[in-house]
Amino acid sequence: MSQIQELVVNVLDLRGSFYQIGLKQGQEILNITPQIMLDKDTINTAEYLLKKFSPHLLEELEGLAEGTGLPLTTVISTFSGYDVPFPNMGCSTLVKDSYYVRNYDFSPDLYDARLVFVQPATGFASVGFSQQIIGRLDGMNEKGLVIGLHFVNQEHKQPGFLATTIVRMVLDQCKTTSEAIDLLRKIPHGYCYNYSLTDIHGHSVIMEASPQHQEVSPSSAIACTNHFETNTLQCKNQEYIQKSIERKRYLQTLIKEDLLPEEVFYRFNHHHSPLFFQDYKDYFGTLHTVLYSPLDLSVMVSIGGKSNPLTFSFKEWLNGTLNLPSKITGILTHN
């Protein structure tokens, strides 16, 4: 018998310095129980790498420490995304005709349930779904750059950052897909992930990234799921990737159809879609569907299934003329 669950996603409106943004989030987080505590040397390495690749995120972590009342070492261990494990997840993305649509499939038990609009005093403003507070699962910045992550494998790991932190670094610092590729090649990757990217110029790519090597595949339209396809990196796939291959094949059929963005969104979000899943107990249920439009900086969002999507103008929010709701509610149907 199916179980119905309401999922509430909080919508955050954050502006100010990175420290102030961290402070505000820290003050709103209640009852934190740190699950991960890195050793001193690893914490020092994480702090060094944040200073090197993303000093503003270290400032945000310092504000987060102040807001939560936790030591900075604990906050770095818990929220930096450096050298920490993360379970398997599913993601399906299609990029075509200046839009980027995506399903994120995981468990509500390990989901931040936060859609974050952030406008720092320095760096680029962005909108996206958070993970581990400072990280992002996907997002679009004020320059029209869009990026999302796709888990591939947690084997072949090396000390490095989780993809959620890496996505946030890209959104904060990069104007174009080319700039993002350059940054992605420099940051130490902890695990094997795909990154799907597009920008306001229609430059779309899939970057296959392992800790040891990265490959870039450009295309005018892309379909991206949870396995590597280049000859160099296929050997790093999980043993069973058939479901990921099937989702990619379905995405490729959508590319060939003449569909409006709203129609593609429906193909992702309808509960009978081959891209929509309800296996939440097995960490593979669709939590959100999102469509980012770089040309007009709009965002269409649906939480779970059987809900009407909401559309936000990120441009209006940047101009201070859009009032955001405090939350978005959706329904999850557990198989």
mmCIF file of C-alpha atoms in Angstrom:
data_model
loop_
_atom_site.group_PDB
_atom_site.id
_atom_site.type_symbol
_atom_site.label_atom_id
_atom_site.label_comp_id
_atom_site.label_asym_id
_atom_site.label_seq_id
_atom_site.Cartn_x
_atom_site.Cartn_y
_atom_site.Cartn_z
ATOM 1 C CA MET A 1 0.000 0.000 0.000
ATOM 2 C CA SER A 2 1.332 3.433 -0.960
ATOM 3 C CA GLN A 3 2.259 5.912 1.756
ATOM 4 C CA ILE A 4 1.651 9.634 1.256
ATOM 5 C CA GLN A 5 4.092 12.166 2.705
ATOM 6 C CA GLU A 6 4.017 15.958 2.589
ATOM 7 C CA LEU A 7 7.384 17.514 1.751
ATOM 8 C CA VAL A 8 7.924 21.152 2.676
ATOM 9 C CA VAL A 9 10.804 23.011 1.020
ATOM 10 C CA ASN A 10 11.826 26.254 2.688
ATOM 11 C CA VAL A 11 12.575 29.198 0.399
ATOM 12 C CA LEU A 12 15.443 31.373 1.619
ATOM 13 C CA ASP A 13 16.117 35.005 0.708
ATOM 14 C CA LEU A 14 19.752 35.760 1.575
ATOM 15 C CA ARG A 15 21.640 38.987 0.898
ATOM 16 C CA GLY A 16 24.763 40.544 2.387
ATOM 17 C CA SER A 17 28.392 39.579 2.863
ATOM 18 C CA PHE A 18 29.267 35.896 2.796
ATOM 19 C CA TYR A 19 29.847 36.068 6.549
ATOM 20 C CA GLN A 20 26.404 37.610 7.084
ATOM 21 C CA ILE A 21 24.829 34.968 4.830
ATOM 22 C CA GLY A 22 26.474 32.222 6.883
ATOM 23 C CA LEU A 23 25.480 33.898 10.143
ATOM 24 C CA LYS A 24 21.822 34.150 9.137
ATOM 25 C CA GLN A 25 21.691 30.501 8.097
ATOM 26 C CA GLY A 26 23.443 29.420 11.288
ATOM 27 C CA GLN A 27 20.910 31.275 13.420
ATOM 28 C CA GLU A 28 18.070 29.463 11.641
ATOM 29 C CA ILE A 29 19.521 25.956 12.008
ATOM 30 C CA LEU A 30 18.296 24.202 15.127
ATOM 31 C CA ASN A 31 19.489 21.075 16.921
ATOM 32 C CA ILE A 32 22.564 20.315 14.831
ATOM 33 C CA THR A 33 24.196 17.024 15.743
ATOM 34 C CA PRO A 34 27.508 16.809 13.863
ATOM 35 C CA GLN A 35 27.692 13.422 12.139
ATOM 36 C CA ILE A 36 31.224 13.754 10.802
ATOM 37 C CA MET A 37 34.387 14.836 12.582
ATOM 38 C CA LEU A 38 37.513 14.975 10.465
ATOM 39 C CA ASP A 39 40.979 14.720 11.964
ATOM 40 C CA LYS A 40 42.997 17.877 12.522
ATOM 41 C CA ASP A 41 45.213 17.455 9.455
ATOM 42 C CA THR A 42 42.201 16.929 7.170
ATOM 43 C CA ILE A 43 40.462 20.004 8.599
ATOM 44 C CA ASN A 44 43.607 22.061 8.007
ATOM 45 C CA THR A 45 43.768 20.782 4.420
ATOM 46 C CA ALA A 46 40.101 21.627 3.847
ATOM 47 C CA GLU A 47 40.637 25.138 5.187
ATOM 48 C CA TYR A 48 43.722 25.603 2.991
ATOM 49 C CA LEU A 49 41.877 24.440 -0.141
ATOM 50 C CA LEU A 50 38.874 26.650 0.598
ATOM 51 C CA LYS A 51 41.201 29.644 0.930
ATOM 52 C CA LYS A 52 42.805 28.687 -2.384
ATOM 53 C CA PHE A 53 39.727 27.920 -4.491
ATOM 54 C CA SER A 54 36.823 29.618 -2.720
ATOM 55 C CA PRO A 55 37.759 31.953 0.160
ATOM 56 C CA HIS A 56 34.237 33.382 0.247
ATOM 57 C CA LEU A 57 32.840 29.953 1.176
ATOM 58 C CA LEU A 58 35.243 29.850 4.109
ATOM 59 C CA GLU A 59 33.804 33.231 5.154
ATOM 60 C CA GLU A 60 30.310 31.746 4.941
ATOM 61 C CA LEU A 61 31.418 28.815 7.103
ATOM 62 C CA GLU A 62 32.855 31.278 9.639
ATOM 63 C CA GLY A 63 29.485 33.026 9.768
ATOM 64 C CA LEU A 64 27.765 29.654 10.057
ATOM 65 C CA ALA A 65 29.992 28.802 13.025
ATOM 66 C CA GLU A 66 29.087 32.077 14.715
ATOM 67 C CA GLY A 67 25.381 31.557 14.074
ATOM 68 C CA THR A 68 25.296 27.973 15.330
ATOM 69 C CA GLY A 69 27.682 28.506 18.212
ATOM 70 C CA LEU A 70 29.791 25.587 16.999
ATOM 71 C CA PRO A 71 33.590 25.617 16.637
ATOM 72 C CA LEU A 72 34.786 26.412 13.119
ATOM 73 C CA THR A 73 36.543 23.028 12.999
ATOM 74 C CA THR A 74 33.211 21.280 13.568
ATOM 75 C CA VAL A 75 31.491 23.400 10.927
ATOM 76 C CA ILE A 76 34.227 22.672 8.372
ATOM 77 C CA SER A 77 33.928 18.941 9.126
ATOM 78 C CA THR A 78 30.145 18.976 8.798
ATOM 79 C CA PHE A 79 29.456 21.428 5.981
ATOM 80 C CA SER A 80 32.552 21.984 3.805
ATOM 81 C CA GLY A 81 32.017 18.781 1.823
ATOM 82 C CA TYR A 82 35.712 17.953 1.976
ATOM 83 C CA ASP A 83 36.726 14.279 2.232
ATOM 84 C CA VAL A 84 33.317 13.081 3.451
ATOM 85 C CA PRO A 85 31.122 10.240 2.099
ATOM 86 C CA PHE A 86 27.750 10.722 0.440
ATOM 87 C CA PRO A 87 25.226 8.023 -0.574
ATOM 88 C CA ASN A 88 24.203 7.155 -4.125
ATOM 89 C CA MET A 89 21.628 9.414 -5.760
ATOM 90 C CA GLY A 90 19.923 9.713 -9.121
ATOM 91 C CA CYS A 91 19.651 12.720 -11.407
ATOM 92 C CA SER A 92 18.334 13.162 -14.957
ATOM 93 C CA THR A 93 18.924 16.326 -16.996
ATOM 94 C CA LEU A 94 18.011 17.537 -20.469
ATOM 95 C CA VAL A 95 19.440 20.713 -21.990
ATOM 96 C CA LYS A 96 17.986 22.031 -25.230
ATOM 97 C CA ASP A 97 16.922 25.328 -26.837
ATOM 98 C CA SER A 98 18.169 27.527 -23.987
ATOM 99 C CA TYR A 99 16.535 25.653 -21.142
ATOM 100 C CA TYR A 100 17.820 23.168 -18.572
ATOM 101 C CA VAL A 101 15.364 20.753 -16.919
ATOM 102 C CA ARG A 102 16.257 18.243 -14.234
ATOM 103 C CA ASN A 103 14.921 15.701 -11.749
ATOM 104 C CA TYR A 104 16.712 15.087 -8.482
ATOM 105 C CA ASP A 105 16.107 11.612 -7.045
ATOM 106 C CA PHE A 106 17.081 10.721 -3.491
ATOM 107 C CA SER A 107 15.587 10.299 0.000
ATOM 108 C CA PRO A 108 13.693 13.039 1.879
ATOM 109 C CA ASP A 109 15.547 11.922 5.017
ATOM 110 C CA LEU A 110 18.836 13.260 3.607
ATOM 111 C CA TYR A 111 17.466 16.291 1.746
ATOM 112 C CA ASP A 112 18.034 19.864 2.894
ATOM 113 C CA ALA A 113 14.621 20.845 1.488
ATOM 114 C CA ARG A 114 15.855 24.403 0.870
ATOM 115 C CA LEU A 115 15.560 26.511 -2.288
ATOM 116 C CA VAL A 116 18.088 29.282 -1.770
ATOM 117 C CA PHE A 117 18.101 32.697 -3.424
ATOM 118 C CA VAL A 118 21.419 34.308 -2.501
ATOM 119 C CA GLN A 119 22.911 37.678 -3.460
ATOM 120 C CA PRO A 120 26.335 38.132 -1.874
ATOM 121 C CA ALA A 121 28.026 41.517 -1.695
ATOM 122 C CA THR A 122 30.871 40.014 -3.740
ATOM 123 C CA GLY A 123 30.590 37.129 -6.192
ATOM 124 C CA PHE A 124 27.602 36.207 -8.326
ATOM 125 C CA ALA A 125 24.039 35.869 -7.095
ATOM 126 C CA SER A 126 22.403 32.493 -7.666
ATOM 127 C CA VAL A 127 19.323 30.388 -7.074
ATOM 128 C CA GLY A 128 19.441 26.664 -6.407
ATOM 129 C CA PHE A 129 18.628 23.736 -4.158
ATOM 130 C CA SER A 130 21.040 23.389 -1.256
ATOM 131 C CA GLN A 131 22.707 20.349 0.266
ATOM 132 C CA GLN A 132 24.746 20.488 3.467
ATOM 133 C CA ILE A 133 23.708 24.149 3.730
ATOM 134 C CA ILE A 134 26.495 25.769 1.677
ATOM 135 C CA GLY A 135 26.471 23.221 -1.165
ATOM 136 C CA ARG A 136 24.143 23.114 -4.158
ATOM 137 C CA LEU A 137 22.593 20.182 -6.018
ATOM 138 C CA ASP A 138 21.851 22.407 -9.007
ATOM 139 C CA GLY A 139 21.468 26.104 -9.670
ATOM 140 C CA MET A 140 21.641 29.118 -11.970
ATOM 141 C CA ASN A 141 23.545 32.319 -11.363
ATOM 142 C CA GLU A 142 22.865 35.912 -12.399
ATOM 143 C CA LYS A 143 25.018 35.501 -15.531
ATOM 144 C CA GLY A 144 22.796 32.678 -16.812
ATOM 145 C CA LEU A 145 25.228 29.849 -16.040
ATOM 146 C CA VAL A 146 23.432 26.641 -15.002
ATOM 147 C CA ILE A 147 25.039 23.554 -13.464
ATOM 148 C CA GLY A 148 23.825 20.331 -11.860
ATOM 149 C CA LEU A 149 25.504 17.236 -10.443
ATOM 150 C CA HIS A 150 24.988 13.558 -11.305
ATOM 151 C CA PHE A 151 26.427 10.903 -8.998
ATOM 152 C CA VAL A 152 28.375 8.154 -10.796
ATOM 153 C CA ASN A 153 30.461 6.165 -8.303
ATOM 154 C CA GLN A 154 31.946 6.481 -4.829
ATOM 155 C CA GLU A 155 34.765 4.085 -5.602
ATOM 156 C CA HIS A 156 38.069 5.452 -6.938
ATOM 157 C CA LYS A 157 37.837 8.208 -4.310
ATOM 158 C CA GLN A 158 40.602 10.557 -3.275
ATOM 159 C CA PRO A 159 40.696 13.402 -0.753
ATOM 160 C CA GLY A 160 38.670 16.172 -2.354
ATOM 161 C CA PHE A 161 35.371 18.036 -2.314
ATOM 162 C CA LEU A 162 31.873 16.674 -2.745
ATOM 163 C CA ALA A 163 30.109 17.699 -5.935
ATOM 164 C CA THR A 164 27.642 19.806 -3.918
ATOM 165 C CA THR A 165 30.429 22.129 -2.778
ATOM 166 C CA ILE A 166 31.941 22.166 -6.266
ATOM 167 C CA VAL A 167 28.622 23.198 -7.846
ATOM 168 C CA ARG A 168 28.406 26.095 -5.382
ATOM 169 C CA MET A 169 31.958 27.217 -6.203
ATOM 170 C CA VAL A 170 31.101 27.307 -9.909
ATOM 171 C CA LEU A 171 27.898 29.305 -9.388
ATOM 172 C CA ASP A 172 29.687 31.863 -7.217
ATOM 173 C CA GLN A 173 32.659 32.423 -9.516
ATOM 174 C CA CYS A 174 31.939 31.609 -13.169
ATOM 175 C CA LYS A 175 30.116 33.582 -15.875
ATOM 176 C CA THR A 176 30.257 31.017 -18.674
ATOM 177 C CA THR A 177 30.524 27.304 -19.301
ATOM 178 C CA SER A 178 34.129 27.768 -20.454
ATOM 179 C CA GLU A 179 35.053 29.443 -17.167
ATOM 180 C CA ALA A 180 33.291 26.654 -15.281
ATOM 181 C CA ILE A 181 35.264 23.983 -17.154
ATOM 182 C CA ASP A 182 38.519 25.711 -16.247
ATOM 183 C CA LEU A 183 37.568 25.840 -12.557
ATOM 184 C CA LEU A 184 36.289 22.261 -12.529
ATOM 185 C CA ARG A 185 39.661 21.075 -13.826
ATOM 186 C CA LYS A 186 41.467 22.768 -10.922
ATOM 187 C CA ILE A 187 39.325 21.790 -7.925
ATOM 188 C CA PRO A 188 40.194 18.449 -6.246
ATOM 189 C CA HIS A 189 37.271 16.044 -6.782
ATOM 190 C CA GLY A 190 36.512 13.518 -4.058
ATOM 191 C CA TYR A 191 34.283 11.172 -6.067
ATOM 192 C CA CYS A 192 33.104 10.343 -9.586
ATOM 193 C CA TYR A 193 30.353 12.658 -10.848
ATOM 194 C CA ASN A 194 28.950 14.029 -14.066
ATOM 195 C CA TYR A 195 28.327 17.768 -14.268
ATOM 196 C CA SER A 196 25.774 19.068 -16.777
ATOM 197 C CA LEU A 197 26.244 22.719 -17.735
ATOM 198 C CA THR A 198 24.838 25.378 -20.017
ATOM 199 C CA ASP A 199 25.029 29.163 -20.205
ATOM 200 C CA ILE A 200 23.297 32.160 -21.732
ATOM 201 C CA HIS A 201 25.193 31.601 -24.995
ATOM 202 C CA GLY A 202 23.872 28.043 -25.347
ATOM 203 C CA HIS A 203 27.291 26.486 -24.675
ATOM 204 C CA SER A 204 26.258 23.134 -23.204
ATOM 205 C CA VAL A 205 28.553 20.347 -22.023
ATOM 206 C CA ILE A 206 28.745 17.258 -19.878
ATOM 207 C CA MET A 207 31.899 17.051 -17.810
ATOM 208 C CA GLU A 208 32.732 13.544 -16.629
ATOM 209 C CA ALA A 209 34.832 14.044 -13.514
ATOM 210 C CA SER A 210 36.731 11.476 -11.499
ATOM 211 C CA PRO A 211 39.325 12.421 -8.885
ATOM 212 C CA GLN A 212 42.020 11.307 -11.308
ATOM 213 C CA HIS A 213 40.784 12.696 -14.634
ATOM 214 C CA GLN A 214 38.083 14.817 -16.299
ATOM 215 C CA GLU A 215 36.592 14.630 -19.801
ATOM 216 C CA VAL A 216 34.339 17.232 -21.489
ATOM 217 C CA SER A 217 31.696 16.390 -24.110
ATOM 218 C CA PRO A 218 30.097 19.453 -25.768
ATOM 219 C CA SER A 219 26.781 19.345 -27.639
ATOM 220 C CA SER A 220 23.987 21.713 -28.635
ATOM 221 C CA ALA A 221 21.567 19.434 -26.733
ATOM 222 C CA ILE A 222 22.571 17.134 -23.907
ATOM 223 C CA ALA A 223 21.045 14.272 -21.956
ATOM 224 C CA CYS A 224 22.828 13.396 -18.735
ATOM 225 C CA THR A 225 22.214 10.718 -16.117
ATOM 226 C CA ASN A 226 24.452 8.720 -13.775
ATOM 227 C CA HIS A 227 27.148 6.952 -15.772
ATOM 228 C CA PHE A 228 30.308 7.807 -17.700
ATOM 229 C CA GLU A 229 30.387 7.249 -21.475
ATOM 230 C CA THR A 230 33.848 8.342 -22.612
ATOM 231 C CA ASN A 231 36.337 5.579 -23.339
ATOM 232 C CA THR A 232 38.716 7.033 -20.781
ATOM 233 C CA LEU A 233 36.303 6.906 -17.842
ATOM 234 C CA GLN A 234 33.857 4.075 -18.578
ATOM 235 C CA CYS A 235 35.993 1.815 -16.405
ATOM 236 C CA LYS A 236 35.002 3.882 -13.357
ATOM 237 C CA ASN A 237 31.259 3.235 -13.667
ATOM 238 C CA GLN A 238 29.344 1.189 -11.124
ATOM 239 C CA GLU A 239 28.773 -2.426 -12.087
ATOM 240 C CA TYR A 240 25.034 -1.956 -12.692
ATOM 241 C CA ILE A 241 24.151 1.096 -14.814
ATOM 242 C CA GLN A 242 21.235 -0.236 -16.869
ATOM 243 C CA LYS A 243 18.636 2.086 -15.303
ATOM 244 C CA SER A 244 20.856 5.092 -15.953
ATOM 245 C CA ILE A 245 21.266 3.996 -19.583
ATOM 246 C CA GLU A 246 17.487 3.583 -19.958
ATOM 247 C CA ARG A 247 16.828 7.067 -18.591
ATOM 248 C CA LYS A 248 19.389 8.541 -20.960
ATOM 249 C CA ARG A 249 17.782 6.803 -23.940
ATOM 250 C CA TYR A 250 14.402 8.275 -23.000
ATOM 251 C CA LEU A 251 15.959 11.737 -22.664
ATOM 252 C CA GLN A 252 17.426 11.369 -26.145
ATOM 253 C CA THR A 253 13.932 10.703 -27.535
ATOM 254 C CA LEU A 254 12.761 13.955 -25.926
ATOM 255 C CA ILE A 255 15.581 15.856 -27.619
ATOM 256 C CA LYS A 256 14.206 14.752 -30.997
ATOM 257 C CA GLU A 257 10.686 15.980 -30.217
ATOM 258 C CA ASP A 258 9.550 19.551 -30.807
ATOM 259 C CA LEU A 259 8.471 20.331 -27.249
ATOM 260 C CA LEU A 260 7.968 23.562 -25.361
ATOM 261 C CA PRO A 261 9.896 23.871 -22.080
ATOM 262 C CA GLU A 262 6.651 23.449 -20.122
ATOM 263 C CA GLU A 263 5.922 20.222 -22.006
ATOM 264 C CA VAL A 264 9.384 18.865 -21.234
ATOM 265 C CA PHE A 265 8.880 19.786 -17.585
ATOM 266 C CA TYR A 266 5.676 17.731 -17.567
ATOM 267 C CA ARG A 267 7.513 14.767 -19.130
ATOM 268 C CA PHE A 268 9.910 14.907 -16.182
ATOM 269 C CA ASN A 269 7.425 15.523 -13.382
ATOM 270 C CA HIS A 270 4.428 13.358 -14.267
ATOM 271 C CA HIS A 271 4.273 10.370 -11.926
ATOM 272 C CA HIS A 272 4.004 7.963 -14.882
ATOM 273 C CA SER A 273 7.161 9.355 -16.514
ATOM 274 C CA PRO A 274 10.158 7.007 -16.996
ATOM 275 C CA LEU A 275 12.133 9.788 -15.301
ATOM 276 C CA PHE A 276 9.947 10.008 -12.172
ATOM 277 C CA PHE A 277 10.574 7.602 -9.296
ATOM 278 C CA GLN A 278 8.890 6.815 -5.978
ATOM 279 C CA ASP A 279 11.440 4.490 -4.391
ATOM 280 C CA TYR A 280 12.180 6.885 -1.533
ATOM 281 C CA LYS A 281 13.086 4.167 0.977
ATOM 282 C CA ASP A 282 15.791 2.998 -1.435
ATOM 283 C CA TYR A 283 17.163 6.537 -1.895
ATOM 284 C CA PHE A 284 15.707 6.827 -5.381
ATOM 285 C CA GLY A 285 12.563 8.938 -5.291
ATOM 286 C CA THR A 286 12.035 12.188 -7.197
ATOM 287 C CA LEU A 287 12.247 15.077 -4.741
ATOM 288 C CA HIS A 288 12.241 18.046 -7.083
ATOM 289 C CA THR A 289 11.872 18.918 -10.738
ATOM 290 C CA VAL A 290 13.389 22.225 -11.812
ATOM 291 C CA LEU A 291 13.646 24.092 -15.103
ATOM 292 C CA TYR A 292 16.221 26.888 -15.398
ATOM 293 C CA SER A 293 15.962 29.341 -18.319
ATOM 294 C CA PRO A 294 19.235 31.284 -18.760
ATOM 295 C CA LEU A 295 17.870 33.755 -21.329
ATOM 296 C CA ASP A 296 15.207 35.261 -19.069
ATOM 297 C CA LEU A 297 16.585 33.999 -15.728
ATOM 298 C CA SER A 298 13.342 32.253 -14.813
ATOM 299 C CA VAL A 299 13.026 29.158 -12.637
ATOM 300 C CA MET A 300 10.151 26.649 -12.664
ATOM 301 C CA VAL A 301 9.934 24.340 -9.648
ATOM 302 C CA SER A 302 7.813 21.401 -8.520
ATOM 303 C CA ILE A 303 8.299 19.456 -5.302
ATOM 304 C CA GLY A 304 7.517 15.748 -5.499
ATOM 305 C CA GLY A 305 4.663 14.842 -7.828
ATOM 306 C CA LYS A 306 1.036 15.815 -8.363
ATOM 307 C CA SER A 307 1.714 19.499 -7.682
ATOM 308 C CA ASN A 308 1.381 22.568 -9.861
ATOM 309 C CA PRO A 309 4.789 24.051 -10.710
ATOM 310 C CA LEU A 310 5.731 27.516 -9.484
ATOM 311 C CA THR A 311 7.676 29.938 -11.678
ATOM 312 C CA PHE A 312 10.011 32.588 -10.262
ATOM 313 C CA SER A 313 11.709 35.461 -12.065
ATOM 314 C CA PHE A 314 15.244 35.491 -10.706
ATOM 315 C CA LYS A 315 15.750 38.786 -12.536
ATOM 316 C CA GLU A 316 12.898 40.384 -10.584
ATOM 317 C CA TRP A 317 14.306 39.026 -7.340
ATOM 318 C CA LEU A 318 17.707 40.526 -8.163
ATOM 319 C CA ASN A 319 15.995 43.866 -8.753
ATOM 320 C CA GLY A 320 14.158 43.623 -5.450
ATOM 321 C CA THR A 321 10.698 43.475 -7.032
ATOM 322 C CA LEU A 322 9.826 39.827 -6.285
ATOM 323 C CA ASN A 323 8.479 38.679 -2.943
ATOM 324 C CA LEU A 324 9.289 35.032 -2.351
ATOM 325 C CA PRO A 325 7.023 32.563 -0.574
ATOM 326 C CA SER A 326 8.398 31.181 2.675
ATOM 327 C CA LYS A 327 7.903 27.595 1.544
ATOM 328 C CA ILE A 328 6.828 25.284 -1.277
ATOM 329 C CA THR A 329 4.828 22.173 -0.470
ATOM 330 C CA GLY A 330 4.713 18.938 -2.431
ATOM 331 C CA ILE A 331 3.509 15.364 -2.079
ATOM 332 C CA LEU A 332 5.653 12.228 -2.091
ATOM 333 C CA THR A 333 3.994 8.885 -2.765
ATOM 334 C CA HIS A 334 6.125 6.043 -1.408
ATOM 335 C CA ASN A 335 5.963 2.707 -3.201
#
